[in-house]
Every structure is written in structure tokens, then in C-alpha cells.
PDB file of C-alpha atoms in Angstrom:
ATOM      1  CA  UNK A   1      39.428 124.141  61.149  1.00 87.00           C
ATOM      2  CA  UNK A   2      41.078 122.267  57.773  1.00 93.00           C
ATOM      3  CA  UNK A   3      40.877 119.262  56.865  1.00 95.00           C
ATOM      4  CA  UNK A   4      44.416 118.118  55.706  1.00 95.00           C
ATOM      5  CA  UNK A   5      43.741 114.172  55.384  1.00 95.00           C
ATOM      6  CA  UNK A   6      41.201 112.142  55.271  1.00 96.00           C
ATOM      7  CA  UNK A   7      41.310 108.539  54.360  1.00 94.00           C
ATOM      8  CA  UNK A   8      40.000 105.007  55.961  1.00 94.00           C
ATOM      9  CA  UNK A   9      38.888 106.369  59.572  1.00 96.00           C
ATOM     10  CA  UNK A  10      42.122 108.911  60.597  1.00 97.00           C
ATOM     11  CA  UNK A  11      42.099 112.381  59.841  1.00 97.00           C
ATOM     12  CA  UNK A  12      44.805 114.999  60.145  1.00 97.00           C
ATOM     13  CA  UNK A  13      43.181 118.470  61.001  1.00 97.00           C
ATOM     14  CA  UNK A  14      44.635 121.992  61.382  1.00 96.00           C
ATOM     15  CA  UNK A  15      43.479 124.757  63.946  1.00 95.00           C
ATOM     16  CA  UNK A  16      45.158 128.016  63.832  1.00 92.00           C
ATOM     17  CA  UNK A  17      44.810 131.196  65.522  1.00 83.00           C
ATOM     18  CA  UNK A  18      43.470 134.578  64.596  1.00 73.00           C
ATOM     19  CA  UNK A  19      46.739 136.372  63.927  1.00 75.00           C
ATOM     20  CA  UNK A  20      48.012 132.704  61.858  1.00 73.00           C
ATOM     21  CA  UNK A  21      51.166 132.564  63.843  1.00 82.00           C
ATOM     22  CA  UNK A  22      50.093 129.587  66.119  1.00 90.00           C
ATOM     23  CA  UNK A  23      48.702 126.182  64.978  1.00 94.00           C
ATOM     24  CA  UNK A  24      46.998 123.051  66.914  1.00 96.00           C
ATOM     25  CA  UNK A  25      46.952 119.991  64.935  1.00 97.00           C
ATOM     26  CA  UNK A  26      45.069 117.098  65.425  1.00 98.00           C
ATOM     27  CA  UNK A  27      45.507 113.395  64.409  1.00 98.00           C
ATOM     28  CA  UNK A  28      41.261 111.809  64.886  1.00 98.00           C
ATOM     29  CA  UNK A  29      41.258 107.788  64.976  1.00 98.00           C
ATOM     30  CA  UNK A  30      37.722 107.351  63.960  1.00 97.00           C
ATOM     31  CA  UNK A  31      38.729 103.255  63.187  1.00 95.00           C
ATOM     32  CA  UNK A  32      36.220 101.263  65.289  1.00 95.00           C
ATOM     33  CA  UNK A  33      38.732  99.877  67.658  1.00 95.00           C
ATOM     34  CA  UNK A  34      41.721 101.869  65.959  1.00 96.00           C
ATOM     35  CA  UNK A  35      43.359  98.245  65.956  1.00 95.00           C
ATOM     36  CA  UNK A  36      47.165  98.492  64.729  1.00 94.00           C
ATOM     37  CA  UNK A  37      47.432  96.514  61.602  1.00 92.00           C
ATOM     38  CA  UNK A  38      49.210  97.302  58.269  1.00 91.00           C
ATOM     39  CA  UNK A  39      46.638  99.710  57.366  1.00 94.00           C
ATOM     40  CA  UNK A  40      46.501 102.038  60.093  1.00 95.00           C
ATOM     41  CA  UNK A  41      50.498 101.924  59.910  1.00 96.00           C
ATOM     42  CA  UNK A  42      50.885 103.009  56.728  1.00 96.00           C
ATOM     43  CA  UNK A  43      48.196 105.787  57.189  1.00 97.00           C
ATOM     44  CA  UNK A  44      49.935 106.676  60.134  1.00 97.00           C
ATOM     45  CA  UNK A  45      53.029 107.561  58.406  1.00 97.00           C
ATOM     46  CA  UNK A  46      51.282 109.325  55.625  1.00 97.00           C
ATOM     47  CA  UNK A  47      49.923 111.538  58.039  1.00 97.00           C
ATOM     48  CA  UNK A  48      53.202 112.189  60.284  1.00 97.00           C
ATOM     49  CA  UNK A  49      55.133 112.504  56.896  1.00 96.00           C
ATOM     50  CA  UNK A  50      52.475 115.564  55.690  1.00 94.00           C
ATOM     51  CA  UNK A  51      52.647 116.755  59.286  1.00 93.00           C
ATOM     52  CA  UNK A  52      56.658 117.482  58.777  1.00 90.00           C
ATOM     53  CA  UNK A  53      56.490 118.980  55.994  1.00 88.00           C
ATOM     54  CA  UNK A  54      53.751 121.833  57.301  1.00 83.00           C
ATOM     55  CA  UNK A  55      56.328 124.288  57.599  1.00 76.00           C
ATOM     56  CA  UNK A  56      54.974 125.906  61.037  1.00 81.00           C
ATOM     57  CA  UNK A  57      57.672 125.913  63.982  1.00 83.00           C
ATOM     58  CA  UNK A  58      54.536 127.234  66.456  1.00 92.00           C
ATOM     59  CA  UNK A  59      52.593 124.659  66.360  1.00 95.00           C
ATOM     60  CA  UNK A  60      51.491 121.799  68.539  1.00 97.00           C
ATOM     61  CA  UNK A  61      50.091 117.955  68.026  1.00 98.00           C
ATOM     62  CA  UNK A  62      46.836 116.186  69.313  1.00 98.00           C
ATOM     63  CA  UNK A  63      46.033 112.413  68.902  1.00 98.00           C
ATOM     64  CA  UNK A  64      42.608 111.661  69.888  1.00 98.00           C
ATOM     65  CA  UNK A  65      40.031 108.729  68.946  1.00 98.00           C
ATOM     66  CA  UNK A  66      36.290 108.903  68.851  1.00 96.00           C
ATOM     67  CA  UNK A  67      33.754 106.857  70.832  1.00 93.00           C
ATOM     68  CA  UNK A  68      34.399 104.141  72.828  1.00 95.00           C
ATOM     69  CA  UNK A  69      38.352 102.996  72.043  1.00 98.00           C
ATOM     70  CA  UNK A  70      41.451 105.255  71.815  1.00 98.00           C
ATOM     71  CA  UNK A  71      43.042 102.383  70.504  1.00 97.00           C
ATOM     72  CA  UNK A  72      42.335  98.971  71.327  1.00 96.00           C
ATOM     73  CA  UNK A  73      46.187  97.341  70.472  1.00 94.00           C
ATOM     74  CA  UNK A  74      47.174  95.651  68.077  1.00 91.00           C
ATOM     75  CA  UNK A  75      45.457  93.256  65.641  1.00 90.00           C
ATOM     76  CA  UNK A  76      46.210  90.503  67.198  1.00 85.00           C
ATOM     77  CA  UNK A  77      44.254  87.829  64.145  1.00 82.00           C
ATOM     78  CA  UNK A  78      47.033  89.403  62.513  1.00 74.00           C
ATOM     79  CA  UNK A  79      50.027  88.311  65.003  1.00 74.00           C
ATOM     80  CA  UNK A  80      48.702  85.223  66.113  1.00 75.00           C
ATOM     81  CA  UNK A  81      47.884  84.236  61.874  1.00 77.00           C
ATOM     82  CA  UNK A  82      51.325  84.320  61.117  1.00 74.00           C
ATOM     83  CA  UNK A  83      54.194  85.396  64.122  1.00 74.00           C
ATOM     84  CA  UNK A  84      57.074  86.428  61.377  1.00 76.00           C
ATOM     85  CA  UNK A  85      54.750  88.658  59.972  1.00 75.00           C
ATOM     86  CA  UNK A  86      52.987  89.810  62.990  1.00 76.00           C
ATOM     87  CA  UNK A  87      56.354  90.451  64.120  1.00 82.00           C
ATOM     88  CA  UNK A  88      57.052  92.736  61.288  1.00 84.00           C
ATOM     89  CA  UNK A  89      54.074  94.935  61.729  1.00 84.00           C
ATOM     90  CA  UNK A  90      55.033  95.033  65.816  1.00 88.00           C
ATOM     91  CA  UNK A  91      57.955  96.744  64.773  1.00 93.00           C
ATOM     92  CA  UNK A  92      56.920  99.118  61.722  1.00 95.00           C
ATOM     93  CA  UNK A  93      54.679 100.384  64.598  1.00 96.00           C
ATOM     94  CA  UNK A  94      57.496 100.823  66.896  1.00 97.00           C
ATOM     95  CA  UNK A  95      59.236 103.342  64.487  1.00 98.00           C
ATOM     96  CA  UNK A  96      55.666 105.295  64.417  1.00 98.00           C
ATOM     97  CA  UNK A  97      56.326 105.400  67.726  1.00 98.00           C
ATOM     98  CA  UNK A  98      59.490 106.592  67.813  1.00 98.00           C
ATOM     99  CA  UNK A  99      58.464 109.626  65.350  1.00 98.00           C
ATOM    100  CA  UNK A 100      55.265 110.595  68.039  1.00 98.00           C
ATOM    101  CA  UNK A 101      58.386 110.363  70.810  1.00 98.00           C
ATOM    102  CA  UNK A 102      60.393 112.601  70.108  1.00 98.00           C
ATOM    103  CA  UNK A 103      58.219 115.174  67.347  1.00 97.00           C
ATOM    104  CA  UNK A 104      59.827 118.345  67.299  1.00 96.00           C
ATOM    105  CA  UNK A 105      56.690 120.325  69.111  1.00 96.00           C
ATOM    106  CA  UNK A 106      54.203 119.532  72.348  1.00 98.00           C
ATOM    107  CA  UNK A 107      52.187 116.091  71.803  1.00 98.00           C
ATOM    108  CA  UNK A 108      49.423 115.554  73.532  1.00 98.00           C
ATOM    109  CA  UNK A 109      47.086 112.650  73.794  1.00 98.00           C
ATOM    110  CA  UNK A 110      43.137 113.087  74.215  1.00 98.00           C
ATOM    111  CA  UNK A 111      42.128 109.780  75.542  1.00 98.00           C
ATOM    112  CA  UNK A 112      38.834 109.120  74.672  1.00 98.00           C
ATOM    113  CA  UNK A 113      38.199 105.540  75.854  1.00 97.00           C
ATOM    114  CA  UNK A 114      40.287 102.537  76.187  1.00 98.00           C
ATOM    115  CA  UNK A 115      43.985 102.201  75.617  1.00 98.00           C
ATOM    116  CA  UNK A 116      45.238  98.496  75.368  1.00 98.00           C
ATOM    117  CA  UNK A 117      48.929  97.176  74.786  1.00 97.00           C
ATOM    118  CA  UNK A 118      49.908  99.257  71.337  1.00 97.00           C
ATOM    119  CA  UNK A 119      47.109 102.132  72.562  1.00 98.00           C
ATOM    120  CA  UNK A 120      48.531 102.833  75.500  1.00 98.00           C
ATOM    121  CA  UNK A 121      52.239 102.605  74.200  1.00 98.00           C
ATOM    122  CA  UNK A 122      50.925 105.281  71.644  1.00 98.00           C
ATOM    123  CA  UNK A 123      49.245 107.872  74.606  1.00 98.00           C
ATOM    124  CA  UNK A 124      52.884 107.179  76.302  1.00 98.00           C
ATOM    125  CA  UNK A 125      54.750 108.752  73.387  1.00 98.00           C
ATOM    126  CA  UNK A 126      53.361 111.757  73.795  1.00 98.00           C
ATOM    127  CA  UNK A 127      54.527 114.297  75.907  1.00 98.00           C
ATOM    128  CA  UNK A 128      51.252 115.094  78.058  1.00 98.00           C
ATOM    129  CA  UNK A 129      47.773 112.502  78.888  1.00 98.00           C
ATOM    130  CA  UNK A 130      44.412 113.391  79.628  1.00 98.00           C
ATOM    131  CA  UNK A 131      42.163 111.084  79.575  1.00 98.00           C
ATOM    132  CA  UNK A 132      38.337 111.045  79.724  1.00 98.00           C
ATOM    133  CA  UNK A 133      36.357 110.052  83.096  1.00 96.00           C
ATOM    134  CA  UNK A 134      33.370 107.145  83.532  1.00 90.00           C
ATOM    135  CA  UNK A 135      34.518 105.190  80.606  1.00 91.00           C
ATOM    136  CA  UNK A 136      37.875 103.829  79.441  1.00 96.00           C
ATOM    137  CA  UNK A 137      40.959 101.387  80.906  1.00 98.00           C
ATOM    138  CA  UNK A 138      44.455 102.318  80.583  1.00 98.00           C
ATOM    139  CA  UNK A 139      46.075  98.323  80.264  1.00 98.00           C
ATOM    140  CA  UNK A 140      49.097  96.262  79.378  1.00 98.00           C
ATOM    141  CA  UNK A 141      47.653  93.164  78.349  1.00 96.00           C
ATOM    142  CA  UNK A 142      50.547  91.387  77.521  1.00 95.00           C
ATOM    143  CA  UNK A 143      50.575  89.170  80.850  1.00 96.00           C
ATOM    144  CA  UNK A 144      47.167  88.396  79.961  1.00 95.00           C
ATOM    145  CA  UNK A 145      48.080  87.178  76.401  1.00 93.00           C
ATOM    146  CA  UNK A 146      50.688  85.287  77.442  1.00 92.00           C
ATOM    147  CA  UNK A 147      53.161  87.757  75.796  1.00 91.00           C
ATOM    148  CA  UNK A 148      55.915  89.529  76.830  1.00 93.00           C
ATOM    149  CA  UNK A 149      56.596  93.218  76.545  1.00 93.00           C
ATOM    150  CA  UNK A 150      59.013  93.230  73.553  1.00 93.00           C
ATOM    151  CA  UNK A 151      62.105  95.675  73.476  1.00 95.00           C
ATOM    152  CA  UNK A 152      60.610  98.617  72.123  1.00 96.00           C
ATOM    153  CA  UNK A 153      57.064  98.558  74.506  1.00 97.00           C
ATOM    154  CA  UNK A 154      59.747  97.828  77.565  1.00 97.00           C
ATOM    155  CA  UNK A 155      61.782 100.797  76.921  1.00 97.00           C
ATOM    156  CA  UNK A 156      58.567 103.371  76.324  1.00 98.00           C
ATOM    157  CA  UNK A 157      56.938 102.125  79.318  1.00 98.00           C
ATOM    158  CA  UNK A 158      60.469 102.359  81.606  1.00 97.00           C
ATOM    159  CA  UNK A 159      60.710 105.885  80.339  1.00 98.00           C
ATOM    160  CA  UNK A 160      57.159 107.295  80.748  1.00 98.00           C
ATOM    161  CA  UNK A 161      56.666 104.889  83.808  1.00 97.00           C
ATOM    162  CA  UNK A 162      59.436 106.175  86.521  1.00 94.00           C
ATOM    163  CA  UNK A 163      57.613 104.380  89.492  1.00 97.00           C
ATOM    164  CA  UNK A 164      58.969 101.342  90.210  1.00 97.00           C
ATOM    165  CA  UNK A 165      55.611 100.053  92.340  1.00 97.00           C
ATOM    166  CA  UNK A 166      53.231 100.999  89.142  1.00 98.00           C
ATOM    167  CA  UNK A 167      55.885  99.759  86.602  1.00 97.00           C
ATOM    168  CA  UNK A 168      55.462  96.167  88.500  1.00 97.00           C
ATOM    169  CA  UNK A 169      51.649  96.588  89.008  1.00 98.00           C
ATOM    170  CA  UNK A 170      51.032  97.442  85.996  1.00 98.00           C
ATOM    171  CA  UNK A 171      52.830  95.090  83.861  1.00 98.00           C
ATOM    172  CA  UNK A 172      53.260  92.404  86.272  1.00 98.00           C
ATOM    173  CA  UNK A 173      49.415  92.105  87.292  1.00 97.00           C
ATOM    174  CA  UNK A 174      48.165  93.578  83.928  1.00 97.00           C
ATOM    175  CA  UNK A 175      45.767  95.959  86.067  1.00 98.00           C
ATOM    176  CA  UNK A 176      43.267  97.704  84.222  1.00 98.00           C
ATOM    177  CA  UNK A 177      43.615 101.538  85.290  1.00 98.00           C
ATOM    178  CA  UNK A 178      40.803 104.093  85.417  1.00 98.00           C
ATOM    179  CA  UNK A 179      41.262 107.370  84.687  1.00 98.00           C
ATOM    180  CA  UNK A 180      41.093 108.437  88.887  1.00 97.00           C
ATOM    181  CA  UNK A 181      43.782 105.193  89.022  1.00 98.00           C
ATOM    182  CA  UNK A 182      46.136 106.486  86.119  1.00 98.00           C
ATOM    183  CA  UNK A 183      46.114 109.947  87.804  1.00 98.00           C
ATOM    184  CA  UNK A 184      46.993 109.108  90.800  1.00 98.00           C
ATOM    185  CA  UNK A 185      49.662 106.886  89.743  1.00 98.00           C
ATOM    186  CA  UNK A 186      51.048 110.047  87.296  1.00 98.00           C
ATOM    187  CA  UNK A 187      50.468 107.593  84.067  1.00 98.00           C
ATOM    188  CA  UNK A 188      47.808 110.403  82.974  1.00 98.00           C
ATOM    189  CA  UNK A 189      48.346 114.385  83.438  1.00 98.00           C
ATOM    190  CA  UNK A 190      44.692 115.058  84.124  1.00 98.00           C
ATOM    191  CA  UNK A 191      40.989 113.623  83.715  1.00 98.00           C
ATOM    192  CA  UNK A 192      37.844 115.268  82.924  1.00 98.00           C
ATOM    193  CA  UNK A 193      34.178 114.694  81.415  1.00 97.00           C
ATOM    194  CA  UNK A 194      34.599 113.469  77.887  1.00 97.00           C
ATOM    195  CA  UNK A 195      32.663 116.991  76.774  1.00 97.00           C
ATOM    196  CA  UNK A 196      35.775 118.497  77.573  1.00 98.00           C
ATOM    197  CA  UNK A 197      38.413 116.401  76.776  1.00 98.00           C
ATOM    198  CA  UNK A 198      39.242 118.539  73.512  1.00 98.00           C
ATOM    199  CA  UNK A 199      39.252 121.521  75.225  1.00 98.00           C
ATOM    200  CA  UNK A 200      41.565 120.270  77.951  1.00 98.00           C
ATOM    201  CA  UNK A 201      43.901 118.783  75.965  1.00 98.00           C
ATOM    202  CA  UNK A 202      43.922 122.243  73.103  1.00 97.00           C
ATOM    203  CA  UNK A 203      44.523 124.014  76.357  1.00 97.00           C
ATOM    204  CA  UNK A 204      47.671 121.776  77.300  1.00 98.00           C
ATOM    205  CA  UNK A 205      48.778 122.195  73.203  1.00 98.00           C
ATOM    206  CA  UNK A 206      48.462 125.546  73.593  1.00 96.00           C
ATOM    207  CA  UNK A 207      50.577 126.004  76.491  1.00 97.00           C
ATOM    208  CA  UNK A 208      53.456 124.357  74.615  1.00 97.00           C
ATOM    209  CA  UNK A 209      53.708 126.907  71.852  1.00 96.00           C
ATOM    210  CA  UNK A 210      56.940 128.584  71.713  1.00 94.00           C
ATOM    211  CA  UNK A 211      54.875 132.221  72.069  1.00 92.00           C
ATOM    212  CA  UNK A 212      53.051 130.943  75.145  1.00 94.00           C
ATOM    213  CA  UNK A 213      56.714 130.019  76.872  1.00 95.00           C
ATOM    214  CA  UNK A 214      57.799 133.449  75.628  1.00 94.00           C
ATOM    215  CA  UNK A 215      61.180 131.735  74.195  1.00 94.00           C
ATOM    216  CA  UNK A 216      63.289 133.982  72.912  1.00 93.00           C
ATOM    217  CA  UNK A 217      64.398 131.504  70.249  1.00 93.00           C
ATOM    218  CA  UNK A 218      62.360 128.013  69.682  1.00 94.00           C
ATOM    219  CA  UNK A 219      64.489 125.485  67.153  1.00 95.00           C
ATOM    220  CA  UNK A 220      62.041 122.631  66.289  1.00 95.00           C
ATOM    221  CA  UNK A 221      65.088 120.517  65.352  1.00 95.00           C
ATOM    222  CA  UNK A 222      67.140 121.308  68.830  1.00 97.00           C
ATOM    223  CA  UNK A 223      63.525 120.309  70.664  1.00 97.00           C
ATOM    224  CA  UNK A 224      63.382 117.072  69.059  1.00 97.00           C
ATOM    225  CA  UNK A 225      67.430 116.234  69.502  1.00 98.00           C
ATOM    226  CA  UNK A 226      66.094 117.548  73.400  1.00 98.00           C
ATOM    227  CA  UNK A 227      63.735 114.661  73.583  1.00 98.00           C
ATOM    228  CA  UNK A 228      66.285 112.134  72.396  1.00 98.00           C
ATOM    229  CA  UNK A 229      68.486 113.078  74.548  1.00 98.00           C
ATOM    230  CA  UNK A 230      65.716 112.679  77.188  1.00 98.00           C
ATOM    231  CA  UNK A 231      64.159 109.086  75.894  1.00 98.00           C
ATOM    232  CA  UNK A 232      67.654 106.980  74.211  1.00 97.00           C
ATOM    233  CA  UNK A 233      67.027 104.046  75.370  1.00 96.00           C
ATOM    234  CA  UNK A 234      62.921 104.085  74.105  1.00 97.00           C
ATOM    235  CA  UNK A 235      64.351 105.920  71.064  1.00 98.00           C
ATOM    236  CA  UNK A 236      66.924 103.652  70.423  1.00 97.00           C
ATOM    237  CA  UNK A 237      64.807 100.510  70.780  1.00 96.00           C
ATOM    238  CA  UNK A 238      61.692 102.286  68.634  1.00 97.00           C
ATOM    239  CA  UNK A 239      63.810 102.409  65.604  1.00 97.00           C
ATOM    240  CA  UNK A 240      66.317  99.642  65.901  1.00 95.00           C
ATOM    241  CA  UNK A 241      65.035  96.904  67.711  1.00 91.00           C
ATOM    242  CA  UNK A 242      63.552  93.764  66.178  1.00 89.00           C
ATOM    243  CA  UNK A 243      60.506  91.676  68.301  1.00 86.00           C
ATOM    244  CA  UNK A 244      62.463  88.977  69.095  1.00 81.00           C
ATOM    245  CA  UNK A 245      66.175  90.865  70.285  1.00 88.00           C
ATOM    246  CA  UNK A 246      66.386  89.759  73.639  1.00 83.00           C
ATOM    247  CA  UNK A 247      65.386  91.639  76.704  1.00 82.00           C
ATOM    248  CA  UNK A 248      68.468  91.880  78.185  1.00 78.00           C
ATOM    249  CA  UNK A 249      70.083  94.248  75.105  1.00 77.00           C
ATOM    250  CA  UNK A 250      71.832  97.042  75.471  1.00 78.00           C
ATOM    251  CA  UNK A 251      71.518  98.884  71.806  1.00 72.00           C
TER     252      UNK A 251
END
């Protein structure tokens, strides 16, 4: 495995096969709480921008943390400090967001512990979630916080979330969800022990690959206009919305 980045607690690494046709990368949050400030943004984007330009069409995307948080949110010393700016780094997160949605290969996120607010919103973006047993909450804490969602969390959450009875539990209780809860409910794609979370989700990666679906012809740039095509609305709102445009938007 090869170390592409490391810097400040994330790492970008690169698995590929025997025959080098076929490779499995993997984004590792190693941040404490992985909280979403202007740091972790910025390395964020370094890392998606050197993942684009690895020019490998068979290849597939991880996001995992280590120990107990996959993400805890966002920093919220940060919002509450000083809302304009708070505001700003809501939404320079949102169009990390919107890059993870609709990447132009299989994303899958290893959840390793707890996913709060801008955790969870992350997990959603990609295409397939398992998630770790015995330890870890899948949450929106906004009712909690005395938030609301905010335009681009709304539109991720209707678009990953298609049940209308877990959309309103969810949100409108702020229930924290288990990994046996988040199954059942579809919010996850599987659970297992956290000794084989990896291997579950590089198994899930590696069913992606264009050469495991035997496609006659894989375009990375056709898959990615395929998952905007999918997601507009969350798309839309990820990379145009502000914090404060107003919930009832069309954009």
C-alpha cells in the first residue's frame, strides 16, 4: 500500500492489485474527533484534488476514521464564535460534499465510530455504508442544537433518506441510531465487528470496479454526470446554496 498524503491527521492511501489494472483508495481521518473546521476543509480538498488527477479509471474510494469517531460534526466553537464565519465554513464543506457525491467511481464509507451532523452528511455522500458494530451512533443533532438542517444537509439527507417514517424520526426526534438501527432502517448497507470493517468495505470497493461489472466500456466522466443526474437537487444545493437561503428554495 502507498502512501500518497500525509499531513495533520488524514491520509490518502493507494491499494492496487497484482496485475496494476485495479486500484482501492483510501481517505484515513486519524483527527481525534475529525471535527470539520477550516483545516480539515482545506486538507480535504487537497486530497480529492490529488485523487482526480491519479489518472486510473478502475479504481474505487474509501473514507474511513480511526478509533472512536468517524467524524464527530462540525466545530461548532467555531460556528457558535462567529455565525458569518461559521456560516462560511458550513458551506465550503458542502461543496466537499458535493465532490464525495457524485466522484466519478464507487465511494464507500467505513464507519468506524460515531457520525454526528457534518459526519453523517459525509458517510451519506457516498455511494455504499458499513458501519462497525458495539460502538458508534449514526445522529442528526441539529434538533438538539437548536439548529436547523440548512439547504445543503436537507437535500443530502432527502436523497440518501427515501423513507419518509426515518426521514421524520430521524431528524425530527434527533434519534441516535446504532448500527442494528441504521440497518434496519437502510441508512447503512451492512454492519460487522470493527476487525473487519476494512475488509468489508474493500470488498464492496471492489465490487464497483468497472472489471468486476464486466462493462464493456466504463467512462468515469459519464458515471459522475450519472450520479448528478441521480442526486440534482443535493448536487445543486452542495455547490450553490448559501446557510442562510431559505428552506423553501427551489435552485
Amino acid at each position: 500500500m502507498k502512501v500518497l498524503y500525509d499531513q495533520s491527521g488524514v491520509s490518502l492511501l493507494r491499494e492496487v492489485d497484482d496485475d496494476g489494472d485495479n486500484s482501492i483508495y483510501t481517505i484515513v481521518l486519524d483527527g481525534g474527533q475529525n471535527l470539520v473546521n477550516d483545516e480539515l476543509n482545506s486538507i480535504l480538498n487537497e486530497v480529492l484534488d490529488l485523487l482526480e488527477k491519479e489518472q486510473q479509471s478502475n479504481k474505487a474510494l474509501i473514507i474511513t476514521g480511526k478509533g472512536k469517531f468517524f467524524s464527530n460534526g462540525l466545530d461548532l466553537k467555531v460556528l457558535m464564535k462567529n455565525r458569518e464565519e461559521g456560516n462560511k465554513k458550513n458551506e465550503d464543506f458542502w461543496r466537499i460534499l458535493a465532490r464525495i457525491l457524485v466522484m466519478d467511481c464507487r465511494t464507500v464509507a467505513a464507519i468506524n465510530g460515531h457520525a454526528f451532523g457534518a459526519g453523517l452528511f459525509l458517510a451519506l455522500c457516498c455511494d455504499y455504508r458499513v458501519m462497525r458494530t458495539e460502538r458508534g451512533y449514526l445522529n442528526w443533532p441539529e434538533l438538539n442544537l437548536g439548529l436547523n438542517l440548512a439547504k445543503g444537509f436537507a437535500e443530502i439527507t432527502k436523497a440518501k433518506v427515501t423513507n419518509p417514517r426515518v426521514l421524520r424520526e430521524g431528524v425530527l426526534t434527533g434519534k441516535r441510531y446504532t448500527s442494528q438501527d441504521a440497518l434496519k432502517d437502510n441508512i447503512i448497507d451492512m454492519k460487522c465487528p470493527i476487525e473487519d470493517l476494512m475488509i468489508r468495505a474493500k470488498e464492496i470497493a471492489m465490487a464497483g470496479l468497472p472489471s468486476s461489472l464486466k462493462l464493456r466500456s466504463f467512462n468515469p466522466e459519464s458515471f459522475r454526470e450519472m450520479k448528478i443526474e441521480l442526486y440534482t437537487d443535493a448536487y445543486r444545493s452542495l455547490t450553490m446554496a448559501k446557510r442562510a437561503t431559505p428552506p423553501i428554495s427551489k435552485l
